[in-house]
Every structure is written in structure tokens, then in C-alpha cells.
């Protein structure tokens, strides 16, 4: 199972919106509405930000939103804040209790 | 407080073995499936293995089949990863995480495995 494709980097100024894409295939992202997004700060564990494409766990700001179209999922961060600077990883269920992650995107707040 | 704490990492020579542990607290451990994820230095996350709540069912990524074995002891609220025939490319931080439906909602802080002669 190949890793999902994410852009290596993304950036935006405080207050702006930025969208990170996550491209898979009809066997993973396109097949299931089980795409999650994780935020990881340097030296820290990943943190769940979005699950089932567009659902937010309790405590995650509503500035974070997710969507999916075909084989591509997206994470949008609106009203960028300095604290949003981190690495972001998408993840998709691929069947038979297997999952695949994206390569990660480093989000920089300018 | 819901918490996962990994342990067991360390420096090991190529060909060696390690047993990683993940201790859970603050939730009914047996009600959740669990997974291991690894992250090589400077690289992304890689899903490694999955185990059902009862421990009866397991799956591994193709990249580790035959060398990694996942298990759990629900009486001890603990999960394990036995890693054999270690290679340099297994050097990574290993995270355990709790599964909820088809996502991973609670993560441990990670334990570092370094394979070097």
C-alpha cells in the first residue's frame, strides 16, 4: 500500500486560510469516508484533528475543517494562528484493518 | 485521565530483538482496538500493526510481516510489540494509539528504537 500524497509544505499569514490536500486512490481515500487528519508538533505525539473526513473531536477549534472529493481529501485551516504551525498528516482506512498515512505537510505561519 | 505510555525502546544491534510495551489507563482497555505506528527520523508516520480489543485478531503492514508481532494482555491493560531481526531501517519512534471506529484518538508519547552496531 503506497503512502497518500501530500504537499511537503504549505504556508499562510495569520488570519488567512490554507488548505492541505491528500491524494490517494479508489482503494483508500476514494473507497471509504474514513479519512483522518493529525497534527504533530516537533518531538510530540500526533494529535487527532479531524476524523471521518469532516468531524472534529471535542476540543479542536472549528477553524479546522475537512472535506473529500473523489480520491482527494483536504484539510482547511481558517483564521491561521501561530500555534497552528506544525506537521499535518492525513490517514485513510484501506480495508482489512489496514491503514495508510500521507507523507506529511509542514505548515508554516508566516 | 486517559493515557498511553510506551516503554521498552533502546539501542540494539542489527539482528537483535526488542519488546515494546504500551500501558493504558483511564479507560476500559479491552473495549478498544489498538495500533502501533512508527516514525523514522525526519520521516512521516507509518502504520505498523493492529490488534482487536479481545486480542483474537491481528494485522500487520506488509513491510513488517514475519518480524513484528503484536499482542495484548487485557488483565494488565497493556499491549506489546515484539520486534525481531532488527534492521537499521527499523530505527524510529514507535507510538501506540487507541482506535475508535476507524481513527486513532489517543496517542502515547512514543518510545525510541535505535538499531546500530
PDB file of N, CA and C in Angstrom, chain A residues 31-97:
ATOM      1  N   UNK A  31     -12.473   5.107  -1.480  1.00  0.00           N
ATOM      2  CA  UNK A  31     -13.330   3.971  -1.137  1.00  0.00           C
ATOM      3  C   UNK A  31     -14.044   4.122   0.192  1.00  0.00           C
ATOM      4  N   UNK A  32     -13.477   4.879   1.088  1.00  0.00           N
ATOM      5  CA  UNK A  32     -14.023   4.965   2.449  1.00  0.00           C
ATOM      6  C   UNK A  32     -14.095   6.412   2.935  1.00  0.00           C
ATOM      7  N   UNK A  33     -15.105   6.693   3.726  1.00  0.00           N
ATOM      8  CA  UNK A  33     -15.192   8.010   4.381  1.00  0.00           C
ATOM      9  C   UNK A  33     -14.520   7.933   5.748  1.00  0.00           C
ATOM     10  N   UNK A  34     -13.358   7.337   5.766  1.00  0.00           N
ATOM     11  CA  UNK A  34     -12.591   7.160   6.998  1.00  0.00           C
ATOM     12  C   UNK A  34     -11.223   7.815   6.845  1.00  0.00           C
ATOM     13  N   UNK A  35     -11.258   9.102   6.517  1.00  0.00           N
ATOM     14  CA  UNK A  35     -10.039   9.892   6.429  1.00  0.00           C
ATOM     15  C   UNK A  35      -9.902  10.710   7.705  1.00  0.00           C
ATOM     16  N   UNK A  36      -8.720  10.656   8.280  1.00  0.00           N
ATOM     17  CA  UNK A  36      -8.414  11.421   9.484  1.00  0.00           C
ATOM     18  C   UNK A  36      -7.238  12.348   9.204  1.00  0.00           C
ATOM     19  N   UNK A  37      -7.134  13.375  10.025  1.00  0.00           N
ATOM     20  CA  UNK A  37      -6.003  14.306   9.961  1.00  0.00           C
ATOM     21  C   UNK A  37      -5.407  14.444  11.360  1.00  0.00           C
ATOM     22  N   UNK A  38      -4.061  14.446  11.403  1.00  0.00           N
ATOM     23  CA  UNK A  38      -3.344  14.551  12.667  1.00  0.00           C
ATOM     24  C   UNK A  38      -2.382  15.715  12.603  1.00  0.00           C
ATOM     25  N   UNK A  39      -2.282  16.401  13.717  1.00  0.00           N
ATOM     26  CA  UNK A  39      -1.308  17.491  13.881  1.00  0.00           C
ATOM     27  C   UNK A  39      -0.165  16.981  14.743  1.00  0.00           C
ATOM     28  N   UNK A  40       1.058  17.264  14.323  1.00  0.00           N
ATOM     29  CA  UNK A  40       2.214  16.850  15.105  1.00  0.00           C
ATOM     30  C   UNK A  40       3.189  17.999  15.267  1.00  0.00           C
ATOM     31  N   UNK A  41       3.450  18.363  16.485  1.00  0.00           N
ATOM     32  CA  UNK A  41       4.460  19.358  16.787  1.00  0.00           C
ATOM     33  C   UNK A  41       5.796  18.652  17.013  1.00  0.00           C
ATOM     34  N   UNK A  42       6.898  19.370  16.804  1.00  0.00           N
ATOM     35  CA  UNK A  42       8.226  18.737  16.901  1.00  0.00           C
ATOM     36  C   UNK A  42       8.441  18.018  18.226  1.00  0.00           C
ATOM     37  N   UNK A  43       8.828  16.767  18.128  1.00  0.00           N
ATOM     38  CA  UNK A  43       9.126  15.980  19.313  1.00  0.00           C
ATOM     39  C   UNK A  43       7.908  15.512  20.091  1.00  0.00           C
ATOM     40  N   UNK A  44       6.727  15.732  19.534  1.00  0.00           N
ATOM     41  CA  UNK A  44       5.499  15.375  20.234  1.00  0.00           C
ATOM     42  C   UNK A  44       4.733  14.284  19.481  1.00  0.00           C
ATOM     43  N   UNK A  45       3.770  13.712  20.179  1.00  0.00           N
ATOM     44  CA  UNK A  45       2.918  12.705  19.563  1.00  0.00           C
ATOM     45  C   UNK A  45       1.892  13.361  18.653  1.00  0.00           C
ATOM     46  N   UNK A  46       1.431  12.646  17.649  1.00  0.00           N
ATOM     47  CA  UNK A  46       0.344  13.176  16.816  1.00  0.00           C
ATOM     48  C   UNK A  46      -0.907  13.420  17.639  1.00  0.00           C
ATOM     49  N   UNK A  47      -1.704  14.370  17.164  1.00  0.00           N
ATOM     50  CA  UNK A  47      -2.975  14.703  17.812  1.00  0.00           C
ATOM     51  C   UNK A  47      -4.075  14.660  16.759  1.00  0.00           C
ATOM     52  N   UNK A  48      -5.165  13.966  17.075  1.00  0.00           N
ATOM     53  CA  UNK A  48      -6.278  13.854  16.138  1.00  0.00           C
ATOM     54  C   UNK A  48      -6.982  15.202  15.996  1.00  0.00           C
ATOM     55  N   UNK A  49      -7.136  15.657  14.724  1.00  0.00           N
ATOM     56  CA  UNK A  49      -7.783  16.934  14.470  1.00  0.00           C
ATOM     57  C   UNK A  49      -9.121  16.765  13.729  1.00  0.00           C
ATOM     58  N   UNK A  50      -9.167  15.799  12.819  1.00  0.00           N
ATOM     59  CA  UNK A  50     -10.353  15.541  12.014  1.00  0.00           C
ATOM     60  C   UNK A  50     -10.486  14.027  11.840  1.00  0.00           C
ATOM     61  N   UNK A  51     -11.709  13.500  11.929  1.00  0.00           N
ATOM     62  CA  UNK A  51     -11.931  12.092  11.644  1.00  0.00           C
ATOM     63  C   UNK A  51     -13.171  11.947  10.771  1.00  0.00           C
ATOM     64  N   UNK A  52     -13.271  10.792  10.129  1.00  0.00           N
ATOM     65  CA  UNK A  52     -14.391  10.536   9.202  1.00  0.00           C
ATOM     66  C   UNK A  52     -14.622  11.717   8.269  1.00  0.00           C
ATOM     67  N   UNK A  53     -13.551  12.135   7.652  1.00  0.00           N
ATOM     68  CA  UNK A  53     -13.480  13.200   6.637  1.00  0.00           C
ATOM     69  C   UNK A  53     -13.672  14.605   7.197  1.00  0.00           C
ATOM     70  N   UNK A  54     -14.728  14.809   7.992  1.00  0.00           N
ATOM     71  CA  UNK A  54     -15.068  16.188   8.349  1.00  0.00           C
ATOM     72  C   UNK A  54     -15.561  16.369   9.783  1.00  0.00           C
ATOM     73  N   UNK A  55     -15.310  15.411  10.639  1.00  0.00           N
ATOM     74  CA  UNK A  55     -15.773  15.530  12.027  1.00  0.00           C
ATOM     75  C   UNK A  55     -14.625  15.975  12.921  1.00  0.00           C
ATOM     76  N   UNK A  56     -14.932  16.849  13.850  1.00  0.00           N
ATOM     77  CA  UNK A  56     -13.920  17.368  14.778  1.00  0.00           C
ATOM     78  C   UNK A  56     -14.108  16.762  16.156  1.00  0.00           C
ATOM     79  N   UNK A  57     -13.028  16.249  16.743  1.00  0.00           N
ATOM     80  CA  UNK A  57     -13.131  15.782  18.134  1.00  0.00           C
ATOM     81  C   UNK A  57     -13.377  16.971  19.053  1.00  0.00           C
ATOM     82  N   UNK A  58     -13.897  16.681  20.214  1.00  0.00           N
ATOM     83  CA  UNK A  58     -14.109  17.716  21.200  1.00  0.00           C
ATOM     84  C   UNK A  58     -12.789  18.414  21.512  1.00  0.00           C
ATOM     85  N   UNK A  59     -12.832  19.738  21.546  1.00  0.00           N
ATOM     86  CA  UNK A  59     -11.639  20.494  21.890  1.00  0.00           C
ATOM     87  C   UNK A  59     -10.851  21.019  20.703  1.00  0.00           C
ATOM     88  N   UNK A  60     -11.129  20.508  19.517  1.00  0.00           N
ATOM     89  CA  UNK A  60     -10.437  21.005  18.315  1.00  0.00           C
ATOM     90  C   UNK A  60     -11.193  22.230  17.808  1.00  0.00           C
ATOM     91  N   UNK A  61     -10.480  23.330  17.599  1.00  0.00           N
ATOM     92  CA  UNK A  61     -11.167  24.564  17.159  1.00  0.00           C
ATOM     93  C   UNK A  61     -11.901  24.363  15.834  1.00  0.00           C
ATOM     94  N   UNK A  62     -13.012  25.070  15.673  1.00  0.00           N
ATOM     95  CA  UNK A  62     -13.787  24.933  14.434  1.00  0.00           C
ATOM     96  C   UNK A  62     -13.109  25.642  13.267  1.00  0.00           C
ATOM     97  N   UNK A  63     -11.921  26.189  13.495  1.00  0.00           N
ATOM     98  CA  UNK A  63     -11.114  26.724  12.387  1.00  0.00           C
ATOM     99  C   UNK A  63     -10.589  25.594  11.499  1.00  0.00           C
ATOM    100  N   UNK A  64     -10.606  24.394  12.051  1.00  0.00           N
ATOM    101  CA  UNK A  64     -10.136  23.221  11.312  1.00  0.00           C
ATOM    102  C   UNK A  64     -11.339  22.512  10.706  1.00  0.00           C
ATOM    103  N   UNK A  65     -11.256  22.254   9.400  1.00  0.00           N
ATOM    104  CA  UNK A  65     -12.349  21.556   8.724  1.00  0.00           C
ATOM    105  C   UNK A  65     -11.779  20.606   7.680  1.00  0.00           C
ATOM    106  N   UNK A  66     -12.554  19.583   7.378  1.00  0.00           N
ATOM    107  CA  UNK A  66     -12.110  18.598   6.409  1.00  0.00           C
ATOM    108  C   UNK A  66     -13.174  18.359   5.356  1.00  0.00           C
ATOM    109  N   UNK A  67     -12.719  17.876   4.204  1.00  0.00           N
ATOM    110  CA  UNK A  67     -13.628  17.558   3.112  1.00  0.00           C
ATOM    111  C   UNK A  67     -12.989  16.495   2.245  1.00  0.00           C
ATOM    112  N   UNK A  68     -13.783  15.974   1.312  1.00  0.00           N
ATOM    113  CA  UNK A  68     -13.273  14.959   0.401  1.00  0.00           C
ATOM    114  C   UNK A  68     -14.021  15.054  -0.917  1.00  0.00           C
ATOM    115  N   UNK A  69     -13.269  14.863  -1.991  1.00  0.00           N
ATOM    116  CA  UNK A  69     -13.862  14.793  -3.317  1.00  0.00           C
ATOM    117  C   UNK A  69     -13.122  13.717  -4.098  1.00  0.00           C
ATOM    118  N   UNK A  70     -13.830  12.677  -4.426  1.00  0.00           N
ATOM    119  CA  UNK A  70     -13.191  11.574  -5.143  1.00  0.00           C
ATOM    120  C   UNK A  70     -12.079  10.956  -4.330  1.00  0.00           C
ATOM    121  N   UNK A  71     -10.894  10.911  -4.924  1.00  0.00           N
ATOM    122  CA  UNK A  71      -9.736  10.298  -4.256  1.00  0.00           C
ATOM    123  C   UNK A  71      -8.882  11.288  -3.484  1.00  0.00           C
ATOM    124  N   UNK A  72      -9.364  12.524  -3.341  1.00  0.00           N
ATOM    125  CA  UNK A  72      -8.587  13.557  -2.652  1.00  0.00           C
ATOM    126  C   UNK A  72      -9.358  14.118  -1.462  1.00  0.00           C
ATOM    127  N   UNK A  73      -8.690  14.088  -0.316  1.00  0.00           N
ATOM    128  CA  UNK A  73      -9.223  14.699   0.892  1.00  0.00           C
ATOM    129  C   UNK A  73      -8.459  15.999   1.137  1.00  0.00           C
ATOM    130  N   UNK A  74      -9.082  16.887   1.897  1.00  0.00           N
ATOM    131  CA  UNK A  74      -8.451  18.185   2.176  1.00  0.00           C
ATOM    132  C   UNK A  74      -8.697  18.606   3.613  1.00  0.00           C
ATOM    133  N   UNK A  75      -7.700  19.270   4.161  1.00  0.00           N
ATOM    134  CA  UNK A  75      -7.797  19.888   5.466  1.00  0.00           C
ATOM    135  C   UNK A  75      -7.669  21.388   5.264  1.00  0.00           C
ATOM    136  N   UNK A  76      -8.617  22.150   5.769  1.00  0.00           N
ATOM    137  CA  UNK A  76      -8.559  23.606   5.689  1.00  0.00           C
ATOM    138  C   UNK A  76      -8.438  24.182   7.089  1.00  0.00           C
ATOM    139  N   UNK A  77      -7.471  25.062   7.237  1.00  0.00           N
ATOM    140  CA  UNK A  77      -7.300  25.790   8.482  1.00  0.00           C
ATOM    141  C   UNK A  77      -7.645  27.248   8.190  1.00  0.00           C
ATOM    142  N   UNK A  78      -8.696  27.731   8.799  1.00  0.00           N
ATOM    143  CA  UNK A  78      -9.128  29.110   8.601  1.00  0.00           C
ATOM    144  C   UNK A  78      -8.641  29.977   9.751  1.00  0.00           C
ATOM    145  N   UNK A  79      -8.492  31.270   9.474  1.00  0.00           N
ATOM    146  CA  UNK A  79      -8.060  32.167  10.540  1.00  0.00           C
ATOM    147  C   UNK A  79      -6.763  31.687  11.181  1.00  0.00           C
ATOM    148  N   UNK A  80      -5.755  31.450  10.329  1.00  0.00           N
ATOM    149  CA  UNK A  80      -4.480  30.891  10.804  1.00  0.00           C
ATOM    150  C   UNK A  80      -3.940  31.605  12.038  1.00  0.00           C
ATOM    151  N   UNK A  81      -3.446  30.805  12.958  1.00  0.00           N
ATOM    152  CA  UNK A  81      -2.799  31.342  14.151  1.00  0.00           C
ATOM    153  C   UNK A  81      -1.400  30.755  14.254  1.00  0.00           C
ATOM    154  N   UNK A  82      -0.538  31.451  14.947  1.00  0.00           N
ATOM    155  CA  UNK A  82       0.848  30.998  15.082  1.00  0.00           C
ATOM    156  C   UNK A  82       0.921  29.578  15.643  1.00  0.00           C
ATOM    157  N   UNK A  83       0.016  29.243  16.532  1.00  0.00           N
ATOM    158  CA  UNK A  83       0.019  27.917  17.169  1.00  0.00           C
ATOM    159  C   UNK A  83      -0.359  26.796  16.211  1.00  0.00           C
ATOM    160  N   UNK A  84      -0.834  27.144  15.020  1.00  0.00           N
ATOM    161  CA  UNK A  84      -1.196  26.115  14.046  1.00  0.00           C
ATOM    162  C   UNK A  84       0.018  25.589  13.290  1.00  0.00           C
ATOM    163  N   UNK A  85       1.154  26.260  13.444  1.00  0.00           N
ATOM    164  CA  UNK A  85       2.371  25.817  12.762  1.00  0.00           C
ATOM    165  C   UNK A  85       2.779  24.450  13.303  1.00  0.00           C
ATOM    166  N   UNK A  86       2.805  23.465  12.408  1.00  0.00           N
ATOM    167  CA  UNK A  86       3.069  22.084  12.794  1.00  0.00           C
ATOM    168  C   UNK A  86       3.108  21.228  11.531  1.00  0.00           C
ATOM    169  N   UNK A  87       3.381  19.950  11.710  1.00  0.00           N
ATOM    170  CA  UNK A  87       3.259  18.985  10.625  1.00  0.00           C
ATOM    171  C   UNK A  87       1.854  18.386  10.679  1.00  0.00           C
ATOM    172  N   UNK A  88       1.289  18.169   9.497  1.00  0.00           N
ATOM    173  CA  UNK A  88      -0.052  17.595   9.412  1.00  0.00           C
ATOM    174  C   UNK A  88      -0.005  16.338   8.542  1.00  0.00           C
ATOM    175  N   UNK A  89      -0.639  15.292   9.024  1.00  0.00           N
ATOM    176  CA  UNK A  89      -0.670  14.018   8.324  1.00  0.00           C
ATOM    177  C   UNK A  89      -2.108  13.585   8.081  1.00  0.00           C
ATOM    178  N   UNK A  90      -2.395  13.158   6.865  1.00  0.00           N
ATOM    179  CA  UNK A  90      -3.689  12.539   6.608  1.00  0.00           C
ATOM    180  C   UNK A  90      -3.528  11.024   6.753  1.00  0.00           C
ATOM    181  N   UNK A  91      -4.650  10.361   6.912  1.00  0.00           N
ATOM    182  CA  UNK A  91      -4.647   8.922   7.124  1.00  0.00           C
ATOM    183  C   UNK A  91      -5.958   8.366   6.587  1.00  0.00           C
ATOM    184  N   UNK A  92      -5.887   7.239   5.923  1.00  0.00           N
ATOM    185  CA  UNK A  92      -7.101   6.625   5.391  1.00  0.00           C
ATOM    186  C   UNK A  92      -7.146   5.147   5.703  1.00  0.00           C
ATOM    187  N   UNK A  93      -8.330   4.660   5.988  1.00  0.00           N
ATOM    188  CA  UNK A  93      -8.564   3.225   6.116  1.00  0.00           C
ATOM    189  C   UNK A  93      -8.531   2.628   4.714  1.00  0.00           C
ATOM    190  N   UNK A  94      -7.932   1.412   4.606  1.00  0.00           N
ATOM    191  CA  UNK A  94      -7.805   0.810   3.281  1.00  0.00           C
ATOM    192  C   UNK A  94      -8.397  -0.595   3.243  1.00  0.00           C
ATOM    193  N   UNK A  95      -9.134  -0.950   4.325  1.00  0.00           N
ATOM    194  CA  UNK A  95      -9.762  -2.261   4.364  1.00  0.00           C
ATOM    195  C   UNK A  95      -8.934  -3.277   5.136  1.00  0.00           C
ATOM    196  N   UNK A  96      -9.565  -4.354   5.582  1.00  0.00           N
ATOM    197  CA  UNK A  96      -8.892  -5.436   6.301  1.00  0.00           C
ATOM    198  C   UNK A  96      -8.057  -4.936   7.476  1.00  0.00           C
ATOM    199  N   UNK A  97      -8.590  -3.931   8.170  1.00  0.00           N
ATOM    200  CA  UNK A  97      -7.937  -3.384   9.359  1.00  0.00           C
ATOM    201  C   UNK A  97      -6.508  -2.940   9.050  1.00  0.00           C
TER     202      UNK A  97
END
